[in-house]
JSON list of C-alpha atoms in Angstrom, two decimals:
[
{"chain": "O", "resi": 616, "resn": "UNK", "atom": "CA", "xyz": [12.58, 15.70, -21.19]},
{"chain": "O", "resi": 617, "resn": "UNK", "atom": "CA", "xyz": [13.23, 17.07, -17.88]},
{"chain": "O", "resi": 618, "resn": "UNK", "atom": "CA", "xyz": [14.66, 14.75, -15.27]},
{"chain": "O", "resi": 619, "resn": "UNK", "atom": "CA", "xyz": [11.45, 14.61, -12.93]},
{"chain": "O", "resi": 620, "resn": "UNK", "atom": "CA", "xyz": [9.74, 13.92, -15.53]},
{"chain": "O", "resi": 621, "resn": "UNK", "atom": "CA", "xyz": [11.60, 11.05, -17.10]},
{"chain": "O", "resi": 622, "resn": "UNK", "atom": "CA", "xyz": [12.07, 9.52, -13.49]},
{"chain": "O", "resi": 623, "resn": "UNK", "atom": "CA", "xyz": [8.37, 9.54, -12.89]},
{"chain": "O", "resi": 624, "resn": "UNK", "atom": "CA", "xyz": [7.24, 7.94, -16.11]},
{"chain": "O", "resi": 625, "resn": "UNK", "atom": "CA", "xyz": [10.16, 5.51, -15.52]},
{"chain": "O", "resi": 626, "resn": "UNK", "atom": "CA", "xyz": [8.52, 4.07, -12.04]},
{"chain": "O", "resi": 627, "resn": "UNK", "atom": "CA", "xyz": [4.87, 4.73, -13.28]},
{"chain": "O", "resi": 628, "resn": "UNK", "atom": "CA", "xyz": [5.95, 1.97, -16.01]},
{"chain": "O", "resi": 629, "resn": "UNK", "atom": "CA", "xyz": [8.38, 0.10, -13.22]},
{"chain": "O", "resi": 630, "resn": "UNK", "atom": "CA", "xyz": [5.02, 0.05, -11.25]},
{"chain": "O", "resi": 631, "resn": "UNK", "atom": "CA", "xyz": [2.79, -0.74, -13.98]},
{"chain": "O", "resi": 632, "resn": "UNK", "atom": "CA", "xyz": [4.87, -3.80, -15.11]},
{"chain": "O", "resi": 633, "resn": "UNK", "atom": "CA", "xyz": [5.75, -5.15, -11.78]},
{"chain": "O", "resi": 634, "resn": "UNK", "atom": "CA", "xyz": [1.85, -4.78, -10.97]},
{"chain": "O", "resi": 635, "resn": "UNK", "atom": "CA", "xyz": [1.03, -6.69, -14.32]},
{"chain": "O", "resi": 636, "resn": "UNK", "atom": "CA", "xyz": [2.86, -9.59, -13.57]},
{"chain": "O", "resi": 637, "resn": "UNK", "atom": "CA", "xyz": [0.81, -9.84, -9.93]},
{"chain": "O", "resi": 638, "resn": "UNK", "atom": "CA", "xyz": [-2.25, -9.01, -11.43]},
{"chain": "O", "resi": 639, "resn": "UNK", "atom": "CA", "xyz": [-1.30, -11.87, -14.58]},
{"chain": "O", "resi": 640, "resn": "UNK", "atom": "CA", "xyz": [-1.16, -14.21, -11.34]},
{"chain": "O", "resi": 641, "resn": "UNK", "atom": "CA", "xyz": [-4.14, -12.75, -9.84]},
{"chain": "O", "resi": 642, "resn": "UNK", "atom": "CA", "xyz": [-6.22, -13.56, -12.96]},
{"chain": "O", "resi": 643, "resn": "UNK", "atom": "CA", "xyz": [-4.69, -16.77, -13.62]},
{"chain": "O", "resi": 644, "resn": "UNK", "atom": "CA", "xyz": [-5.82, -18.14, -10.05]},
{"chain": "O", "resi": 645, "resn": "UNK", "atom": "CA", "xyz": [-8.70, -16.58, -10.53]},
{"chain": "O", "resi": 646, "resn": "UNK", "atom": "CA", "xyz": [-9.49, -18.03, -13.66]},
{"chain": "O", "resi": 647, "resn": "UNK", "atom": "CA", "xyz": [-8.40, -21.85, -12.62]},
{"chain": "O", "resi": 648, "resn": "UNK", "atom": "CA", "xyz": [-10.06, -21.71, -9.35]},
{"chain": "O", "resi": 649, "resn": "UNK", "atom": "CA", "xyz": [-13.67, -20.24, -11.23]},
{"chain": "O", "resi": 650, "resn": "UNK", "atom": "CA", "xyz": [-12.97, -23.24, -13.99]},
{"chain": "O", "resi": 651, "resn": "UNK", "atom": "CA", "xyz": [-12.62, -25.91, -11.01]},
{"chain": "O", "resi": 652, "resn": "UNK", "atom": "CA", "xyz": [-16.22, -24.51, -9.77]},
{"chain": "O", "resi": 653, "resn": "UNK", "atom": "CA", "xyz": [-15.07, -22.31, -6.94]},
{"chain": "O", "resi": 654, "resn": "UNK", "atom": "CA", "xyz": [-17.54, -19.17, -6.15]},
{"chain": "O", "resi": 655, "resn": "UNK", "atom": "CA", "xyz": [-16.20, -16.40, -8.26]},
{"chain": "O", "resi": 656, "resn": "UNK", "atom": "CA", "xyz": [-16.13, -13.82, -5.62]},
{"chain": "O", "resi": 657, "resn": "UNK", "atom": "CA", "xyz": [-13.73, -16.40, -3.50]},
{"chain": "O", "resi": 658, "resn": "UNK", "atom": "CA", "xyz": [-11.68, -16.75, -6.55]},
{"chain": "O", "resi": 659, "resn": "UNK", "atom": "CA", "xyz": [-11.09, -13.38, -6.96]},
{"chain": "O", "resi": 660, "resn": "UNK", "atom": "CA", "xyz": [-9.70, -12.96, -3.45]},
{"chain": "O", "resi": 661, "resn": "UNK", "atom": "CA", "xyz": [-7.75, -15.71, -3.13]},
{"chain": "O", "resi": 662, "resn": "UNK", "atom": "CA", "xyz": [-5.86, -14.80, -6.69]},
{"chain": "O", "resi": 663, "resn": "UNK", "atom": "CA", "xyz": [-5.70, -11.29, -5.46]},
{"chain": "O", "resi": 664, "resn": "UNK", "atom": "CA", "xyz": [-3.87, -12.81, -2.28]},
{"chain": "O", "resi": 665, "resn": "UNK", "atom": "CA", "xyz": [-1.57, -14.47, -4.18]},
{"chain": "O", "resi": 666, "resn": "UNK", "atom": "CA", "xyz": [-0.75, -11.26, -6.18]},
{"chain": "O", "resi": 667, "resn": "UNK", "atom": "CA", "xyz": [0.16, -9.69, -2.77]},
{"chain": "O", "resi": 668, "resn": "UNK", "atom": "CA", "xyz": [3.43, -11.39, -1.94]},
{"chain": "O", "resi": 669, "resn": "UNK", "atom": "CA", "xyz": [4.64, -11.31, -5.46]},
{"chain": "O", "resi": 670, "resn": "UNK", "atom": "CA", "xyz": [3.44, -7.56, -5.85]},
{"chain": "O", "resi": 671, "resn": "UNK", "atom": "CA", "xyz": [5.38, -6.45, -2.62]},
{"chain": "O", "resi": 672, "resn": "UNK", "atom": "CA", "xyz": [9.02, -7.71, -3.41]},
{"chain": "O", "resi": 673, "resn": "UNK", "atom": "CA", "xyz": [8.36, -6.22, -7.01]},
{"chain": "O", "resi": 674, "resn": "UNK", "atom": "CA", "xyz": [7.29, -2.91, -5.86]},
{"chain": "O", "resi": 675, "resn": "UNK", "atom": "CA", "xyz": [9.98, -2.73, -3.11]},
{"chain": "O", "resi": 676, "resn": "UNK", "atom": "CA", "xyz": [13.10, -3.61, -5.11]},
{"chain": "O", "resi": 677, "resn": "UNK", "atom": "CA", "xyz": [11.94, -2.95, -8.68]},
{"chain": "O", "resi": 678, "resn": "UNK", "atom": "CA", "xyz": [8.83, 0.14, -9.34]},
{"chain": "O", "resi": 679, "resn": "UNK", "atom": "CA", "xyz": [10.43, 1.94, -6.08]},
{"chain": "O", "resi": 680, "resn": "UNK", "atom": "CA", "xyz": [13.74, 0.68, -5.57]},
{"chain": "O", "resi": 681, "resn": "UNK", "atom": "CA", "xyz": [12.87, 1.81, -1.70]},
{"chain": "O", "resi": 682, "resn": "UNK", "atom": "CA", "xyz": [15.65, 1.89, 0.92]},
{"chain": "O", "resi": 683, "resn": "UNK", "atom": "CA", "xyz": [13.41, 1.36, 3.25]},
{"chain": "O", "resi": 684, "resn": "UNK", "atom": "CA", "xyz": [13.84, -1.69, 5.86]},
{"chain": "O", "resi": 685, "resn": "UNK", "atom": "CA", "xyz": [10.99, -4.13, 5.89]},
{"chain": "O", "resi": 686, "resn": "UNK", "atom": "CA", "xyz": [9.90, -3.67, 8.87]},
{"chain": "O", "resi": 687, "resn": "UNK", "atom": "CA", "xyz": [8.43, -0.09, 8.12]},
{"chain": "O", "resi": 688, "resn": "UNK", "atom": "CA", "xyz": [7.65, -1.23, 4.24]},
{"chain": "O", "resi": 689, "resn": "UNK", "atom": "CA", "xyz": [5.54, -4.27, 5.28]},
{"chain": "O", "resi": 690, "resn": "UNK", "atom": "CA", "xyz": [3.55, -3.02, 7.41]},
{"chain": "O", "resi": 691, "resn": "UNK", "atom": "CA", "xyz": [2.89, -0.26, 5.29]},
{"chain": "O", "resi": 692, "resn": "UNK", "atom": "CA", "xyz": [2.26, -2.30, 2.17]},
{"chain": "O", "resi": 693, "resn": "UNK", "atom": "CA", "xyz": [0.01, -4.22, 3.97]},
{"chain": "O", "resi": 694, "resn": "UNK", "atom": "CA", "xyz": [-2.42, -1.70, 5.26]},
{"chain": "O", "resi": 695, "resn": "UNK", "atom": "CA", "xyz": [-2.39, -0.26, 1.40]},
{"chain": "O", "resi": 696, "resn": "UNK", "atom": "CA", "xyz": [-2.92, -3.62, 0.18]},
{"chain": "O", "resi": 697, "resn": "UNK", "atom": "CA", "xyz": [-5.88, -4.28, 2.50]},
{"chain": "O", "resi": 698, "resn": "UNK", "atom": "CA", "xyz": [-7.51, -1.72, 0.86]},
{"chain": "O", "resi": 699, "resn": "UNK", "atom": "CA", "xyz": [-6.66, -2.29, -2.24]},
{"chain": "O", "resi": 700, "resn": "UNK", "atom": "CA", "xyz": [-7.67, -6.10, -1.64]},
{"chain": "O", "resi": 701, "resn": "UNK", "atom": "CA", "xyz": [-11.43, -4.53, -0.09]},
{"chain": "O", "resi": 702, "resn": "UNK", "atom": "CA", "xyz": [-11.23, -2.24, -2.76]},
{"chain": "O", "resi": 703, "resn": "UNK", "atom": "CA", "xyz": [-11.21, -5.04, -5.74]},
{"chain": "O", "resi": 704, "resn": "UNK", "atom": "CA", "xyz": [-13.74, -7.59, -3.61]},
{"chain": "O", "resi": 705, "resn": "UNK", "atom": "CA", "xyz": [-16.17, -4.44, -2.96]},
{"chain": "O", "resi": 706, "resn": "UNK", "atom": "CA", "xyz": [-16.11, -2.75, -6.94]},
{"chain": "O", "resi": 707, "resn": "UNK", "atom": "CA", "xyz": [-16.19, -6.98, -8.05]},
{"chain": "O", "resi": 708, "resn": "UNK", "atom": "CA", "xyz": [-19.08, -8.00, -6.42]},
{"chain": "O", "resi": 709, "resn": "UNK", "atom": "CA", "xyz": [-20.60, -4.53, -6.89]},
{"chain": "O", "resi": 710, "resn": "UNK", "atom": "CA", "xyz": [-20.14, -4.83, -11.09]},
{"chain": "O", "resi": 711, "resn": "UNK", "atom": "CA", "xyz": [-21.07, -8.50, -10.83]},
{"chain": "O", "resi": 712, "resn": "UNK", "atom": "CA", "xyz": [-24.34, -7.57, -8.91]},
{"chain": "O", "resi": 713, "resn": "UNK", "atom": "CA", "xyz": [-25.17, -4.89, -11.62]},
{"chain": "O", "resi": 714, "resn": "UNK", "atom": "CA", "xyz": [-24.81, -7.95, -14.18]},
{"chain": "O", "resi": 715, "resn": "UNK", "atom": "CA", "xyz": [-21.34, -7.36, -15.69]},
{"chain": "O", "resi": 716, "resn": "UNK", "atom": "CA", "xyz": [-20.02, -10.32, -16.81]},
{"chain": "O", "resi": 717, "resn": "UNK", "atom": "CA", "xyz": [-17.03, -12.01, -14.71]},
{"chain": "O", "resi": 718, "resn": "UNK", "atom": "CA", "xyz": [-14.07, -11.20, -16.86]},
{"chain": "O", "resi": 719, "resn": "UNK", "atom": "CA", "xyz": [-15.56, -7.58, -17.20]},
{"chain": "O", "resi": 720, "resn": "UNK", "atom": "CA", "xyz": [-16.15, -6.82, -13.71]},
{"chain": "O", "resi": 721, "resn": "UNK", "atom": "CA", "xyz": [-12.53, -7.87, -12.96]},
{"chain": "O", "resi": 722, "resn": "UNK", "atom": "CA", "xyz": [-11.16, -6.04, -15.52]},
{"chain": "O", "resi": 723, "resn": "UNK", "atom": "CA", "xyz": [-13.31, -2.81, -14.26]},
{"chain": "O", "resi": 724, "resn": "UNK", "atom": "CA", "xyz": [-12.03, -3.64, -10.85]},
{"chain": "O", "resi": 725, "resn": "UNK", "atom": "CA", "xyz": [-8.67, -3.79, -11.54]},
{"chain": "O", "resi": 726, "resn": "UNK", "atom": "CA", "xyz": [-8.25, -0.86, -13.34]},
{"chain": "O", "resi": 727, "resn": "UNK", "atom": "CA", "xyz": [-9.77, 1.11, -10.60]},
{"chain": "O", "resi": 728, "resn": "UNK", "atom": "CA", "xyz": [-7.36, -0.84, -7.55]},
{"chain": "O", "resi": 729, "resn": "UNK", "atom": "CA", "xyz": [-4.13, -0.17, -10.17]},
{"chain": "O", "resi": 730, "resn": "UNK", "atom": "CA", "xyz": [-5.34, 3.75, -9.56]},
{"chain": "O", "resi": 731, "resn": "UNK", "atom": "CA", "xyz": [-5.71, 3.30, -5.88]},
{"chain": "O", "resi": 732, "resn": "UNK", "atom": "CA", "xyz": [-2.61, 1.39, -5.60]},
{"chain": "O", "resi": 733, "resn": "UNK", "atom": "CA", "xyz": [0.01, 4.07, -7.22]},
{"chain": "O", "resi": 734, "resn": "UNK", "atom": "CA", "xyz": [-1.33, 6.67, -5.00]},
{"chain": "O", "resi": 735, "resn": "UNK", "atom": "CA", "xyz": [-1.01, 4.42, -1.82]},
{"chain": "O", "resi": 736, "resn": "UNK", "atom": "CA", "xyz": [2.77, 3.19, -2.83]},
{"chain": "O", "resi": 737, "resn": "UNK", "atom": "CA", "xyz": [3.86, 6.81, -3.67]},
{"chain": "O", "resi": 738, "resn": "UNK", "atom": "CA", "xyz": [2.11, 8.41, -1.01]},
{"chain": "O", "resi": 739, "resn": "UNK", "atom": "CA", "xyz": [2.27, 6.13, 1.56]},
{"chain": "O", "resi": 740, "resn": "UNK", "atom": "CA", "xyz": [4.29, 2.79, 1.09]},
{"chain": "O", "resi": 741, "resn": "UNK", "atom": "CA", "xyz": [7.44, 3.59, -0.39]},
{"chain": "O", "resi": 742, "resn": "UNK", "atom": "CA", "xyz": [7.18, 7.55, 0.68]},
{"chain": "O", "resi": 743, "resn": "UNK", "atom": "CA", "xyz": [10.70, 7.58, 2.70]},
{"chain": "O", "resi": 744, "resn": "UNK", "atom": "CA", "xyz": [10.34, 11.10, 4.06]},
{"chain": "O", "resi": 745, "resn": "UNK", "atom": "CA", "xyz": [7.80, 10.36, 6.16]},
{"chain": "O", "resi": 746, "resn": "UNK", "atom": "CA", "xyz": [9.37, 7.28, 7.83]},
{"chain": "O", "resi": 747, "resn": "UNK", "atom": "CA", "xyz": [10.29, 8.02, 11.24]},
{"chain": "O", "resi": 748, "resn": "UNK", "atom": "CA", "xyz": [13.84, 7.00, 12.55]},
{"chain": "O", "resi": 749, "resn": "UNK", "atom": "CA", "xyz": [13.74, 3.38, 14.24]},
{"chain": "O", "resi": 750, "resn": "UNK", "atom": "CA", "xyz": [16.33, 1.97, 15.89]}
]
């Protein structure tokens, strides 16, 4: 297999796993906070902001292994995960509206957002050439 290759399957399932585990957290606040009666929409963000810290220090040290400081990664990160985050509340309530179940329309959402958010870490986030030289 040639090395490009191999090193790009290796973070796609560095990326994939490390998202997993936030998205396992999303779904599991989700899922408690729906059970204790909480509007499902509401749910679904606040488990997706949970998901957010978690997913950043994984994606940083672990999918991307970036060198980049924090202070150009965070920011970064967080303007990716804003959309991400509008992204899953948008295609939710969008599936729920068109009668998808709640489970379903998460699922459906998250698949799309776990699309969305490779292209925004490898473009974007973690994409070092692109950082500009601070002091």
């Amino acid at each position: 297999m040639p090395k490009a290759r191999h090193f790009f399957q290796r973070r796609l399932a560095r990326f994939l796993a490390a998202g997993g585990l936030a998205t396992l957290l999303h779904w599991l606040m989700m899922g408690l906070l729906v059970q204790a009666g909480l509007d499902p929409r509401l749910a679904t963000a606040t488990g997706a902001t949970a998901g957010l810290v978690f997913n950043y220090v994984a994606q940083h040290q672990y999918a991307f292994a970036s060198n980049l400081p924090h202070r150009v990664a965070m920011p970064r990160y967080m303007a990716a995960a804003s959309l991400g985050w509008t992204l899953n509340l948008f295609s939710f309530s969008v599936l729920s509206l068109a009668g998808l179940k709640v489970l379903s329309a998460q699922f459906l959402a998250t698949a799309l957002v776990t699309v969305a958010n490779y292209f925004f870490a490898k473009r974007f986030v973690f994409h070092e050439k692109t950082t500009l030289k601070l002091p």
